[in-house]
Structure formats: structure tokens, C-alpha cells
mmCIF file of C-alpha atoms in Angstrom:
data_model
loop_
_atom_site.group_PDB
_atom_site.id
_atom_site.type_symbol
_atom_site.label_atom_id
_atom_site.label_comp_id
_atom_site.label_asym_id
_atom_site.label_seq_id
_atom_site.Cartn_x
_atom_site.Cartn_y
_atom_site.Cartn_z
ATOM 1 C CA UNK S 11 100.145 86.236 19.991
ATOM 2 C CA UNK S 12 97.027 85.191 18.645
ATOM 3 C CA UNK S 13 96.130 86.057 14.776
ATOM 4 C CA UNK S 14 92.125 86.761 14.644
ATOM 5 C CA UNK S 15 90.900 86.358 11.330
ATOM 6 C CA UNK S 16 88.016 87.641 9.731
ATOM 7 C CA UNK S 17 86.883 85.776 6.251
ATOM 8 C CA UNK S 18 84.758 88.992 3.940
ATOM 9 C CA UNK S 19 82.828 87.221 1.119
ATOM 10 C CA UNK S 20 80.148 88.889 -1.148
ATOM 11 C CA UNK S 21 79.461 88.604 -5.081
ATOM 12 C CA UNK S 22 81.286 90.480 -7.808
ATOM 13 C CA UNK S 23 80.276 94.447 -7.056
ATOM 14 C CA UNK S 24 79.146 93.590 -3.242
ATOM 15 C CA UNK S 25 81.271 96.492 -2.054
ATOM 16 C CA UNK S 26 83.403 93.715 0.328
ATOM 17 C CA UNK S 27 87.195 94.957 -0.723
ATOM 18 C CA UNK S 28 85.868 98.520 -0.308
ATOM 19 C CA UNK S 29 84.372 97.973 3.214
ATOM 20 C CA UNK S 30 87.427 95.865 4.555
ATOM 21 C CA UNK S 31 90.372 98.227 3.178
ATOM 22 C CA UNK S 32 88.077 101.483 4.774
ATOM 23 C CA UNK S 33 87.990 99.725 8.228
ATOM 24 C CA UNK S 34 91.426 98.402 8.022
ATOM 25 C CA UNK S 35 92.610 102.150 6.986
ATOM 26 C CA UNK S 36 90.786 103.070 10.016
ATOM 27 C CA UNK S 37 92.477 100.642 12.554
ATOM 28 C CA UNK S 38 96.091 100.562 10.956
ATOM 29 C CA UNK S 39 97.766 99.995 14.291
ATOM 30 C CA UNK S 40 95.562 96.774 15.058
ATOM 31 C CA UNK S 41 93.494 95.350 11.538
ATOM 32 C CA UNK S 42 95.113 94.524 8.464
ATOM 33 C CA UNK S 43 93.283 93.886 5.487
ATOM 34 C CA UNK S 44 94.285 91.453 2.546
ATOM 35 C CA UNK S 45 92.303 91.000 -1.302
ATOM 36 C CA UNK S 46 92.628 87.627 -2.475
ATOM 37 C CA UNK S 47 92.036 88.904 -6.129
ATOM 38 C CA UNK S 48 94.700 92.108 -5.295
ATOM 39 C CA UNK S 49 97.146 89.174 -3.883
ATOM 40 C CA UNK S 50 96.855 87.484 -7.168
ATOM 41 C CA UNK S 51 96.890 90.109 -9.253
ATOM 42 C CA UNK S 52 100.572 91.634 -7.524
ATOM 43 C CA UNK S 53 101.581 88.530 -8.516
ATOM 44 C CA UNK S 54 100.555 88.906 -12.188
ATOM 45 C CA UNK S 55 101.614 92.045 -12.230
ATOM 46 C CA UNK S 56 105.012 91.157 -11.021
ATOM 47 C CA UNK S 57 105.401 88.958 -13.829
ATOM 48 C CA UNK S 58 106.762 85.791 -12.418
ATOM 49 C CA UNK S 59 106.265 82.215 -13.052
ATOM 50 C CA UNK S 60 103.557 82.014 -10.735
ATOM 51 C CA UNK S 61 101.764 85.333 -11.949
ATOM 52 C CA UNK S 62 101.689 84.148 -15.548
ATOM 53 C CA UNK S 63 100.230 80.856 -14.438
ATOM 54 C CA UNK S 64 97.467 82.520 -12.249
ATOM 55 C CA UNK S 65 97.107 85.390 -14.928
ATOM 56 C CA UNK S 66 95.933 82.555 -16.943
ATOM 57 C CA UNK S 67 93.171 81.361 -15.169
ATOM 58 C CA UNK S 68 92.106 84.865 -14.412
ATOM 59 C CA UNK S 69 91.849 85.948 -17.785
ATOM 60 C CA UNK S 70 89.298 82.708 -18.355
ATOM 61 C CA UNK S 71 87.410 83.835 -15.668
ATOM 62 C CA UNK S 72 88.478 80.346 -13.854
ATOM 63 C CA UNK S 73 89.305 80.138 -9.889
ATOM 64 C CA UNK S 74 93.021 79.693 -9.531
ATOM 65 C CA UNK S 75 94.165 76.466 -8.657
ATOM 66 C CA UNK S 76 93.713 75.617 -4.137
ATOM 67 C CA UNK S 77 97.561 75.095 -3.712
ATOM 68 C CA UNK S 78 98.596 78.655 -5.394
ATOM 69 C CA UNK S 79 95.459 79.942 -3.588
ATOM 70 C CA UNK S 80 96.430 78.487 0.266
ATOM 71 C CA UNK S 81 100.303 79.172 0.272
ATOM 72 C CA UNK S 82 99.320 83.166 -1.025
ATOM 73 C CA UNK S 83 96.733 83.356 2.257
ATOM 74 C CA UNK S 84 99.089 81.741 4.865
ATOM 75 C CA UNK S 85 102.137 83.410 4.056
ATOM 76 C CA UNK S 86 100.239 86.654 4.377
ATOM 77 C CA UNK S 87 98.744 85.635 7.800
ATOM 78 C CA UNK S 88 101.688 84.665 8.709
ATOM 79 C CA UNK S 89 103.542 87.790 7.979
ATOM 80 C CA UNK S 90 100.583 90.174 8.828
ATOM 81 C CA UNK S 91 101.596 93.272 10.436
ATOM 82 C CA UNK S 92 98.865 93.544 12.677
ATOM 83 C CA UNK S 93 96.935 90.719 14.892
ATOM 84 C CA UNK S 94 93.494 91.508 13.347
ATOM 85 C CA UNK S 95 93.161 90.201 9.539
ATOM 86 C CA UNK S 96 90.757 90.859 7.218
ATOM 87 C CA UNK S 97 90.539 88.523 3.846
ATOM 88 C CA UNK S 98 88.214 89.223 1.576
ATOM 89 C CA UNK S 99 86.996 87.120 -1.290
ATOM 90 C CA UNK S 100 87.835 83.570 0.033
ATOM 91 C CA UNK S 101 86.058 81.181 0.504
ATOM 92 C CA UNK S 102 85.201 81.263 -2.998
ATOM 93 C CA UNK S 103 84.781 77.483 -3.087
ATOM 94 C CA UNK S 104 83.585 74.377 -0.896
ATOM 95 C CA UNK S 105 87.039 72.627 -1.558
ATOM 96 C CA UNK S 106 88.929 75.961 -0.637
ATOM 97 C CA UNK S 107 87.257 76.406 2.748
ATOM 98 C CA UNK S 108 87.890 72.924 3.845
ATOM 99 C CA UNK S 109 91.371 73.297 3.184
ATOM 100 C CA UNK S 110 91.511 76.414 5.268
ATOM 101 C CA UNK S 111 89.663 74.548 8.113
ATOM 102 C CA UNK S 112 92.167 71.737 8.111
ATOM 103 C CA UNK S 113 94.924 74.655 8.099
ATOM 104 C CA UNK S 114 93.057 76.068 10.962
ATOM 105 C CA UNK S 115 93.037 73.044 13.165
ATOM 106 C CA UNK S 116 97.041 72.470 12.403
ATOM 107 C CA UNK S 117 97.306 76.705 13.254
ATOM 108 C CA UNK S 118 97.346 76.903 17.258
ATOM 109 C CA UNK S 119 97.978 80.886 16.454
ATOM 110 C CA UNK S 120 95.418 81.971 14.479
ATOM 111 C CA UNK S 121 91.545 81.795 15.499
ATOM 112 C CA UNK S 122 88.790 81.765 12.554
ATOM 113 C CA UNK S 123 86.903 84.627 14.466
ATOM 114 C CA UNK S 124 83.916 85.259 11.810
ATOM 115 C CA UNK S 125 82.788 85.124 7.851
ATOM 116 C CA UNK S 126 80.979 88.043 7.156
ATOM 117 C CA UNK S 127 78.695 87.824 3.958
ATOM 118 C CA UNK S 128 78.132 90.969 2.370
ATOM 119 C CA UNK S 129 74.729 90.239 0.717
ATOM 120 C CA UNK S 130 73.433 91.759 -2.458
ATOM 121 C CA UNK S 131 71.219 90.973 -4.918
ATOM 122 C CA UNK S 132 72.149 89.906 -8.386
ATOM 123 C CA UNK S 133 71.108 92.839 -10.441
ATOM 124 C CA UNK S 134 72.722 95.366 -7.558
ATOM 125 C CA UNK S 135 75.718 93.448 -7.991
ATOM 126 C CA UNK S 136 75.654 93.644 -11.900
ATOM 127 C CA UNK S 137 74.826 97.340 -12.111
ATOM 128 C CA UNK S 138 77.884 97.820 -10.253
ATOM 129 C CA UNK S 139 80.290 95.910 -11.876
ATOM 130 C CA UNK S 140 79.061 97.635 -15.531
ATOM 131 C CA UNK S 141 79.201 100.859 -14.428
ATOM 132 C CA UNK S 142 82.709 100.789 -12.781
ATOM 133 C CA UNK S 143 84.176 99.027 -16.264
ATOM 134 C CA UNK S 144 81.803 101.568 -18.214
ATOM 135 C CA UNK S 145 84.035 104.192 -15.480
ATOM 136 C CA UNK S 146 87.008 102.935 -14.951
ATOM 137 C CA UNK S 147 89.721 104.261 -16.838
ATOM 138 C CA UNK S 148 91.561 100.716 -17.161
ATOM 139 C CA UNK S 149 89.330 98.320 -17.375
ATOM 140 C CA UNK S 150 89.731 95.368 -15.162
ATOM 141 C CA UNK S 151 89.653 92.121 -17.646
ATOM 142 C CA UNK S 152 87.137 90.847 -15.916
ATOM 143 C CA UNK S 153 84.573 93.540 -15.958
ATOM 144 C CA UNK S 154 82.457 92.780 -19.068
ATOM 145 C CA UNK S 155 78.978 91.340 -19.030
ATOM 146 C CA UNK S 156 80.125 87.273 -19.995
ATOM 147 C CA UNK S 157 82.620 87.137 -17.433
ATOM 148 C CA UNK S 158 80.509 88.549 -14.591
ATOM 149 C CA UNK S 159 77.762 85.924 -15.037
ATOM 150 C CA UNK S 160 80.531 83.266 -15.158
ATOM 151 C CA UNK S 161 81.769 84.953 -11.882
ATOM 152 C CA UNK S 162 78.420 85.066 -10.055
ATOM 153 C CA UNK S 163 78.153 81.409 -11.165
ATOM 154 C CA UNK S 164 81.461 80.671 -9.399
ATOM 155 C CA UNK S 165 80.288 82.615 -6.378
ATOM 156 C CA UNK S 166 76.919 81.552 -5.999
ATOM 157 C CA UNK S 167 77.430 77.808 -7.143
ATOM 158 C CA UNK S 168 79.052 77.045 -3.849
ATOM 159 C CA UNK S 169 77.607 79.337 -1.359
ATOM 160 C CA UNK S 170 74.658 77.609 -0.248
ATOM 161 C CA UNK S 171 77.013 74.554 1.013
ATOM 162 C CA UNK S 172 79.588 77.640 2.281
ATOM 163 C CA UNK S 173 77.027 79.079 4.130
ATOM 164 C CA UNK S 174 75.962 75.904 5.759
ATOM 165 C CA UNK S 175 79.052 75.000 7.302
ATOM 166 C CA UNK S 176 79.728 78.787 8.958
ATOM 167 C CA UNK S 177 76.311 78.810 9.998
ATOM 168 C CA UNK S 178 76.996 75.360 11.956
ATOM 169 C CA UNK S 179 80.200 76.373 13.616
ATOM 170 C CA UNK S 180 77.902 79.838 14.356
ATOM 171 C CA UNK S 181 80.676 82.135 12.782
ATOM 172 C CA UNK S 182 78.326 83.310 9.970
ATOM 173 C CA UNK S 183 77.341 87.413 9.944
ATOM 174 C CA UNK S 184 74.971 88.586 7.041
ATOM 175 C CA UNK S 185 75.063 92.045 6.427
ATOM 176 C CA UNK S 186 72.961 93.847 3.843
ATOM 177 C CA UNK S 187 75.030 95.225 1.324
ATOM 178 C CA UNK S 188 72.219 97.312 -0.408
ATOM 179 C CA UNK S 189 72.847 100.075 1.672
ATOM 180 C CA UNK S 190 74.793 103.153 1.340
ATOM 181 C CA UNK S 191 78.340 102.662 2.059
ATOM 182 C CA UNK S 192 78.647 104.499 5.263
ATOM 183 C CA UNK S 193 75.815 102.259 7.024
ATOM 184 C CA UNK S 194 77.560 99.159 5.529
ATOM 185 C CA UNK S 195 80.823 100.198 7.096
ATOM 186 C CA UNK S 196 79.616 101.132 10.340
ATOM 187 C CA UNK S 197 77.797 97.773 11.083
ATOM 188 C CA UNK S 198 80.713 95.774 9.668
ATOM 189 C CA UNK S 199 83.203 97.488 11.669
ATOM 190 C CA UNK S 200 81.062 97.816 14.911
ATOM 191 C CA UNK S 201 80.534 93.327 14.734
ATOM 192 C CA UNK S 202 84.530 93.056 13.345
ATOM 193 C CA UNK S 203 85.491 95.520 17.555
ATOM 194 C CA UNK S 204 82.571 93.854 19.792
ATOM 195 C CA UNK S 205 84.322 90.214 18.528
ATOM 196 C CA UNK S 206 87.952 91.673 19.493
#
């Protein structure tokens, strides 16, 4: 059977693990939906080898290291419970979506179907972020106001380049994050069914 796959990326605060774990909830027989950052940080929080290795990077604010990265998203693809996949946060750089492409052209079984961008501005994005570690009872350690310029700086370093290369294989979708979530929801999950 044929894995479709479905590649959410968005700044810090874009909403994109919200929207893809609602739809997913929605469609449990048929979508599954998988966090790149919540992979990494079960692994922390498991407290193995591994998850004290990509616990440090984490903590710097640094992207974890493309091997670590690739072996967490294609053993979850692999062992998906459902045919549809949602990943969010990933491609986070140039060098990581070219490895997944080269995966993807070895991987007769699973079909790159879309990258959906959810797109919000910069101060949108950092109003967010603030005011869930100003709400959040424990703080992520990654919430503060340093470390989410240093992440929008990961995210936005590469994305021109990322957005290129989707747009050229036609599998890019922007949708405006600005909105309320309901709206953002509907449209994502409306495109995510018509491409089934």
C-alpha cells in the first residue's frame, strides 16, 4: 500500500503542530500525524543515549544533527498506522530535504504528496511564542525571546531555497496562517482530502 505523505512547515508559533494533530484527530482511521520536535523530544524525555545527545542541541537552540533527524522520520513512516502522514516541522533545512528526496526516490511505497507552508508573519509568530511561555505552566526551553530569533533564523535562513525546489516539482501549498484557527484548519484539511 502506498504511504502519502504530507510535509507541514511554518515558523516558530505558525500554529502547524496544532492544525496537523486537529485534522489527524479528525481522520484517525486514515491520517496520522507526526511532530518532528515531539519525536525528538520523546526521545529526550526517555532519557537514552540518543535523547541526551539531541537534548543537547535542543537546549542550544541548534538543529539536530541529519542522520538522528532521517532514521527518527523513516522509522515512523515506516511504522505509521495509517496510509496518510502528516510531518510537521521538516524540512527545516536545504541539506535535510535533499536527503529526504534521495530517500524518496529509493522509497517505491511512499509518495511525497504536498508541503504545505503555513505562512505568518514574524511579529504574529513572536507574539505567539511569548505569550504561550508567558502561559504555559512548564515552560518549553525554547520559548524565551533569544532563542526564538535564533529559531526564526534557522527557519527562515533556508526557506527561500526550500521553497524553490517544492515550487519546481509543483508540490508547494501556501496557506495563510493569520487567520483564526478554524479557517486555517478547514482549508488545510479540505487541500490534505481533494489530494487523497
Amino acid at each position: 500500500m502506498m504511504k502519502k505523505l504530507f510535509l507541514i512547515i511554518g515558523a516558530p508559533g505558525s500554529g502547524k503542530t496544532t492544525d496537523a494533530s486537529i485534522i489527524a484527530g479528525r481522520h484517525t482511521e486514515s491520517i496520522v500525524h507526526y511532530s518532528t520536535g515531539d519525536m525528538l523530544r520523546e526521545e529526550v524525555a526517555s532519557k537514552s543515549e540518543l535523547g541526551k545527545t539531541i537534548d543537547g542541541y535542543i537546549t542550544q537552540g541548534d538543529l539536530v544533527p541529519l542522520d538522528i533527524i532521517m532514521d527518527t522520520i523513516m522509522t515512523a513512516i515506516k511504522n505509521a498506522p495509517a496510509d496518510v502522514i502528516l510531518i510537521d516541522g521538516y524540512p527545516r533545512s536545504v541539506e535535510q530535504m535533499q536527503a529526504l528526496d534521495e530517500m524518496l526516490e529509493k522509497q517505491k511505497e511512499i509518495e511525497l504528496v504536498s508541503v504545505i507552508e503555513v505562512r505568518v508573519s514574524e511579529y504574529v509568530a513572536k507574539e505567539r511564542i511569548l505569550g504561550r511561555a508567558a502561559e504555559a505552566e512548564v515552560v518549553r526551553s525554547d520559548d524565551s525571546v533569544e532563542v526564538f530569533f535564533d529559531r526564526m533564523k534557522i527557519y527562515t535562513t533556508p526557506l527561500e531555497e526550500i521553497q524553490t525546489f517544492y515550487i519546481n516539482k509543483d508540490l508547494l501549498e501556501i496557506i495563510d496562517g493569520e487567520r483564526t484557527l478554524d479557517l486555517i484548519v478547514k482549508e488545510m484539511e479540505i487541500f490534505i482530502l481533494n489530494k487523497l
